XYZ file of C-alpha atoms in Angstrom:
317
model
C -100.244 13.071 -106.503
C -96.367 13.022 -108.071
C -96.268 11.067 -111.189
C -93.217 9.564 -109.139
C -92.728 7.969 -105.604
C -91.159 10.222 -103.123
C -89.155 8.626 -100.546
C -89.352 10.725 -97.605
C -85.782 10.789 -94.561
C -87.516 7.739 -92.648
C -87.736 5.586 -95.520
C -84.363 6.574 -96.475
C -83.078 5.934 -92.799
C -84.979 2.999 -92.322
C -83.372 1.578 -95.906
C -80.240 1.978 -95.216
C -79.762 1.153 -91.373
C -81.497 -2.138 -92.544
C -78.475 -2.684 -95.191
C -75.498 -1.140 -93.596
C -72.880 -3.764 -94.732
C -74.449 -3.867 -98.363
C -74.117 0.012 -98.382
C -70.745 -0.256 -97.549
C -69.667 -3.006 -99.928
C -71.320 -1.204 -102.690
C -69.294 1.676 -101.793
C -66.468 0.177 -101.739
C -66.452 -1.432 -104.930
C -67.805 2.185 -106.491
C -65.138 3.918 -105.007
C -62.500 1.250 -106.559
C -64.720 1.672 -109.656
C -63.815 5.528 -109.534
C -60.140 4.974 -109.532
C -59.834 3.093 -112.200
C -60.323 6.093 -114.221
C -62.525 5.947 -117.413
C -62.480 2.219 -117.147
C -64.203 2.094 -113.966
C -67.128 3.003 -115.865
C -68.213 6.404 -113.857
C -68.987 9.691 -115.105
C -68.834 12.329 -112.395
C -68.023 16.028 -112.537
C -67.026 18.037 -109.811
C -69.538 19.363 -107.602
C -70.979 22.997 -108.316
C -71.236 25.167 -105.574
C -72.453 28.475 -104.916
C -71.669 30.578 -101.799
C -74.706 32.341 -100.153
C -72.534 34.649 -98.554
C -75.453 36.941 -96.884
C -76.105 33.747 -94.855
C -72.543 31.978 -94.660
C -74.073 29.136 -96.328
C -73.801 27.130 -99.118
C -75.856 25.439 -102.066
C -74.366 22.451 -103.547
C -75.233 19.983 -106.799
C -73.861 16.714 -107.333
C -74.510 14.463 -110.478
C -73.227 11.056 -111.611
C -73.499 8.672 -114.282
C -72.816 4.761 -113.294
C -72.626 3.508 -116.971
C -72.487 0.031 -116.333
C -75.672 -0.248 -113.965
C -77.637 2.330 -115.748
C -77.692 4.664 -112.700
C -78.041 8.709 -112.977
C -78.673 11.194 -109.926
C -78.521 14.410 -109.500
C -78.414 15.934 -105.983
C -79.120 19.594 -104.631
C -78.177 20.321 -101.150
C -78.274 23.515 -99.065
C -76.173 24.173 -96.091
C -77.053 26.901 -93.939
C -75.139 26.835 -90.455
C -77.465 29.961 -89.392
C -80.907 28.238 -89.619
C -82.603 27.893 -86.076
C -84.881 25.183 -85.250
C -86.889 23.603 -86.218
C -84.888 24.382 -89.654
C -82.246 22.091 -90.447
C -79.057 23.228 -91.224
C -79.216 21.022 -94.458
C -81.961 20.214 -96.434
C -81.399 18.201 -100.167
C -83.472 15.675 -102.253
C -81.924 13.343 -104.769
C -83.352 12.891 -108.187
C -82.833 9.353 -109.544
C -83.718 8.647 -113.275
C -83.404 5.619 -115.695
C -80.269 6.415 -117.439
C -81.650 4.787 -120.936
C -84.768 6.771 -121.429
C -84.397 9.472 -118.918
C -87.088 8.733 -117.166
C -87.556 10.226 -113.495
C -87.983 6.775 -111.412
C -88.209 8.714 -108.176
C -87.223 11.285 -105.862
C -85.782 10.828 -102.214
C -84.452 13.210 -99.312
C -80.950 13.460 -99.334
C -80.258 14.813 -95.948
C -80.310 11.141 -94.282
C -78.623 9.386 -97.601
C -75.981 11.590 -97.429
C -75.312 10.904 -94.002
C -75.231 7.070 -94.441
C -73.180 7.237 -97.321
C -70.852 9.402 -95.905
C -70.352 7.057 -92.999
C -70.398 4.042 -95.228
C -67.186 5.797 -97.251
C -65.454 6.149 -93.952
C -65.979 2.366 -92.763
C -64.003 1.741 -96.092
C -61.448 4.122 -95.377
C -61.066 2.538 -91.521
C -61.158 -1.153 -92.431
C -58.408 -0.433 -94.948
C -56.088 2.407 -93.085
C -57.010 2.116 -89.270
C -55.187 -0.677 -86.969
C -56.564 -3.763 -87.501
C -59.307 -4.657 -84.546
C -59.758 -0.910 -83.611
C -61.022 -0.259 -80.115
C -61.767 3.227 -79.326
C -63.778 5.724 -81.322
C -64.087 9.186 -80.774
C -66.259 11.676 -82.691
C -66.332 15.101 -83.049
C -69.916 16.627 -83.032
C -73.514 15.350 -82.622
C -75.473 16.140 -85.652
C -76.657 13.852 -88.585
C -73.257 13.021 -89.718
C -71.802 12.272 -86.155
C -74.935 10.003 -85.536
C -74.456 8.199 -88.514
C -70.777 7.778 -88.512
C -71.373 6.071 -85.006
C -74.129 3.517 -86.077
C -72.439 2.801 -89.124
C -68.737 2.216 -87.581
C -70.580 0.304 -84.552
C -72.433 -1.943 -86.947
C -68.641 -2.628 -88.778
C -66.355 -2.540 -85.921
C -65.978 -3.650 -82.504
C -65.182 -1.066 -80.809
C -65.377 -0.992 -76.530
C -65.476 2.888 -75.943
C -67.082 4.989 -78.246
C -66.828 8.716 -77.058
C -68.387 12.083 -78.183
C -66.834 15.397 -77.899
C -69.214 18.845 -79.150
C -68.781 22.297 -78.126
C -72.009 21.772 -76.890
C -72.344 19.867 -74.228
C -76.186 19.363 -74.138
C -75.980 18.107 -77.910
C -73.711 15.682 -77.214
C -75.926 14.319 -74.372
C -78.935 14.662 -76.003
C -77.065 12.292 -79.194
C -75.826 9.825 -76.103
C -79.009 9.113 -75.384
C -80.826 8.956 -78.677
C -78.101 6.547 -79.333
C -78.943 4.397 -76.714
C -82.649 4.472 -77.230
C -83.072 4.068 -80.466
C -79.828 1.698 -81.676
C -78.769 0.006 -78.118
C -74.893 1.689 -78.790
C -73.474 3.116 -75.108
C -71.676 5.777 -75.355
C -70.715 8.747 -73.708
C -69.859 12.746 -73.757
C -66.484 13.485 -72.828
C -65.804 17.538 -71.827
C -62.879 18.171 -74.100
C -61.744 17.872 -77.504
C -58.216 16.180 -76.483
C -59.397 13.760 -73.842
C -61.851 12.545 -76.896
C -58.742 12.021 -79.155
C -56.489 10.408 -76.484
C -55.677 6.769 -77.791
C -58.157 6.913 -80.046
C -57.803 4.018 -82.964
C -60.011 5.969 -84.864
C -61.608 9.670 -84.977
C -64.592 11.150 -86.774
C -64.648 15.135 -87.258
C -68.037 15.886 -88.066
C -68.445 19.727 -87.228
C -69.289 22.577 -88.751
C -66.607 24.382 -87.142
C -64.371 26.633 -90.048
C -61.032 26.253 -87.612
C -59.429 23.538 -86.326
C -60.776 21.120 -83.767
C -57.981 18.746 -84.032
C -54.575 18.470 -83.233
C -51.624 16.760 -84.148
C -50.227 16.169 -80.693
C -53.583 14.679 -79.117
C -53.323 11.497 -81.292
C -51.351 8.404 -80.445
C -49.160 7.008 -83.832
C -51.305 4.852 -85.784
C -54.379 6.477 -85.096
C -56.654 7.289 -87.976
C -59.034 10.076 -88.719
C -62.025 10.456 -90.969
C -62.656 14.173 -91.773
C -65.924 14.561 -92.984
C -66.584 18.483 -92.213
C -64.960 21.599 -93.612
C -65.984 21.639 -97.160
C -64.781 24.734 -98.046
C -61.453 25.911 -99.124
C -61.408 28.623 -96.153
C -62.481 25.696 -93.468
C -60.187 23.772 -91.961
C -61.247 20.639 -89.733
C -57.313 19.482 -88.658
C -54.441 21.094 -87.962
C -51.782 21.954 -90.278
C -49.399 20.100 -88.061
C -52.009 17.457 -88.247
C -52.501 17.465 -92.293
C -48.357 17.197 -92.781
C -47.352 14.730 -90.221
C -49.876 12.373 -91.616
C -50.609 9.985 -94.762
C -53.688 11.964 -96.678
C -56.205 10.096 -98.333
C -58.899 11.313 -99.865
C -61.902 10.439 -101.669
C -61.309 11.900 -104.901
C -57.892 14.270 -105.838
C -59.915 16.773 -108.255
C -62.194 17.168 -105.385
C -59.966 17.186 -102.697
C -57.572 19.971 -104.576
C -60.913 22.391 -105.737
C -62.723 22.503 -102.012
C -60.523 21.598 -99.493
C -59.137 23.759 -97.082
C -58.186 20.944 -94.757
C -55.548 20.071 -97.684
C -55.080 23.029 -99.855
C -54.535 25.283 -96.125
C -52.403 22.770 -94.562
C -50.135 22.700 -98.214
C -50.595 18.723 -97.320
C -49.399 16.590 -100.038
C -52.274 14.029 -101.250
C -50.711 10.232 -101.054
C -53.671 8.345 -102.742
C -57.097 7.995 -103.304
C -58.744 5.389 -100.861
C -60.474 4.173 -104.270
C -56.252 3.049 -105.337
C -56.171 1.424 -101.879
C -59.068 -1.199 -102.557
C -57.681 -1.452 -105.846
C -54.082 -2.100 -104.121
C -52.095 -0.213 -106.773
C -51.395 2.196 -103.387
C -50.420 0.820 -99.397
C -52.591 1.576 -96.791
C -49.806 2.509 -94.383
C -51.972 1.694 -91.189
C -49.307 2.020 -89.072
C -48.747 5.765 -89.674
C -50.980 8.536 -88.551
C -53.671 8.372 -91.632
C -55.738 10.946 -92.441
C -59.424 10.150 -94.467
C -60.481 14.086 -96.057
C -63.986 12.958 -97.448
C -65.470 15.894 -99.460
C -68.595 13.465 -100.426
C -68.839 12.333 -104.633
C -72.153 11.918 -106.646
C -71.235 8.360 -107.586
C -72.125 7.592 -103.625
C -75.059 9.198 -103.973
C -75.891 7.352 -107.053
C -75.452 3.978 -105.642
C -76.815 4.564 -102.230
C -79.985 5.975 -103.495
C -80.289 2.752 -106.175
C -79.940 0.883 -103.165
C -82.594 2.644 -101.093
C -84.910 2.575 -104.618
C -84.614 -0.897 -104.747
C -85.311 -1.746 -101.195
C -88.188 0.501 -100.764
C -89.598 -0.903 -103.734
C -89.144 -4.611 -102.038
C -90.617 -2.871 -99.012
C -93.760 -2.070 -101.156
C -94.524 -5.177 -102.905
């Protein structure tokens, strides 16, 4: 017996597909927090990662330090794009501890958290830079991120055609259906990248694919993407074409300069954090091409797993 509660991935899921909008406001208000600089209130380095080049993989660790709610996590993930099933390619826990005595409160898979907070990031990023009332989604892959992306932009958005493009045709199926099964969202596999993208409001690109799977002259003016893969310096998600003809936001500009390639490849120049777009010291330009690079911060791991904590205590009592 752990002297601690673990929280294994279906509490996790179950937490936070239960409390989508609060996981999104919360994000949104941390990532205006963040942006704000040292007044915001948030310590967070950036990540450290090590490359496991024998297996093209990565191991990453996150930490953050919410001063003002007394949150502090630390997360270790590891990404390995080789592992066969039933291996996931990423596995992770999150510690979360009481920031005044340093206390381990409990310990949670990360795989799923991640995910959702991921997702949640990008419904911020679309309600603020996409066209008002968007319509069609398309998403690129079928794995945990392109699964959550879906049920969290469903749950914010409207949308009337959702669409899923993967180089694998049988994963994107087999995600069409889950979808439908389990979460009552139609939506359907379409057989090539730029019939996804065509006049598209909004695109996810969710792959673990180290070139391009986008480009420039598939998307209609005004569309906006969320790039949530590639988070490596020599990975690139987008076009170059892509990264300069659009407005770049990003999660964080430290991060977004040290890992990635979608940006630092491209020789894109960064227009703003989305953090200085809730904050409205930046414009959202929604009627340009925007472009969402999300690398992924500690501080949403730190509020999303306070969030599932506090839930799954609820749950409990």
């Amino acid at each position: 017996m752990l002297p601690y509660p673990y929280l294994s991935a279906d509490v996790v899921r179950r937490c936070l597909q239960s409390n989508i909008r609060e996981l999104v406001r919360t994000l949104e208000e941390g990532l205006r927090r963040f942006s704000l600089g040292p007044q915001g209130g948030i310590v967070q380095p950036v990540r450290n990662t090590i490359a496991l080049q024998n297996q093209n993989g990565l191991l990453l660790s996150m930490s953050a330090h919410s001063i003002d709610d007394g949150i502090l996590t630390t997360k270790v993930v590891t990404y390995l794009p080789g592992n066969k099933p039933p291996l996931p390619t990423i596995q992770g826990n999150l510690l979360l501890f009481d920031a005044h005595t340093g206390s381990l409160k409990c310990m949670m898979d990360a795989v799923e958290m991640t995910a959702y907070r991921t997702a949640a990031a990008s419904a911020v990023a679309t309600k603020y830079l996409a066209t008002e009332n968007p319509k069609i989604l398309a998403v690129f892959g079928s794995g945990t991120q392109a699964k959550s992306h879906i049920v969290v932009l469903s749950t914010m958005f409207d949308f009337q055609d959702i669409r899923i493009w993967n180089h694998r045709e049988e994963s994107a199926l087999s995600l069409v259906g889950e979808l439908m099964t389990s979460h009552e969202i139609r939506t359907r596999f379409v057989a090539t990248a730029a019939e996804a993208a065509r006049d598209a409001d909004v695109i996810v690109t969710a792959t673990s694919s180290p070139k391009p799977v986008l480009q420039a002259d598939w998307l209609k003016e005004g569309a906006h993407v969320n790039a949530v893969g590639a988070p490596r310096l020599d990975w690139q998600e987008l076009s170059s074409d892509l990264m300069l003809k659009s407005v770049v936001y990003v999660d964080s500009v430290e991060g977004a300069m040290s890992e990635s390639g979608d940006i630092v490849q491209s020789g894109a120049r960064i227009y703003a954090e989305i953090g200085e777009v809730v904050l409205g010291t930046k414009e959202n330009r929604r009627n340009e091409t925007t472009v969402f690079k999300s690398l992924g911060m500690a501080i949403e791991d730190a509020l999303a797993a306070e969030l599932v904590y506090r839930h799954a205590v609820t749950e409990r009592k």
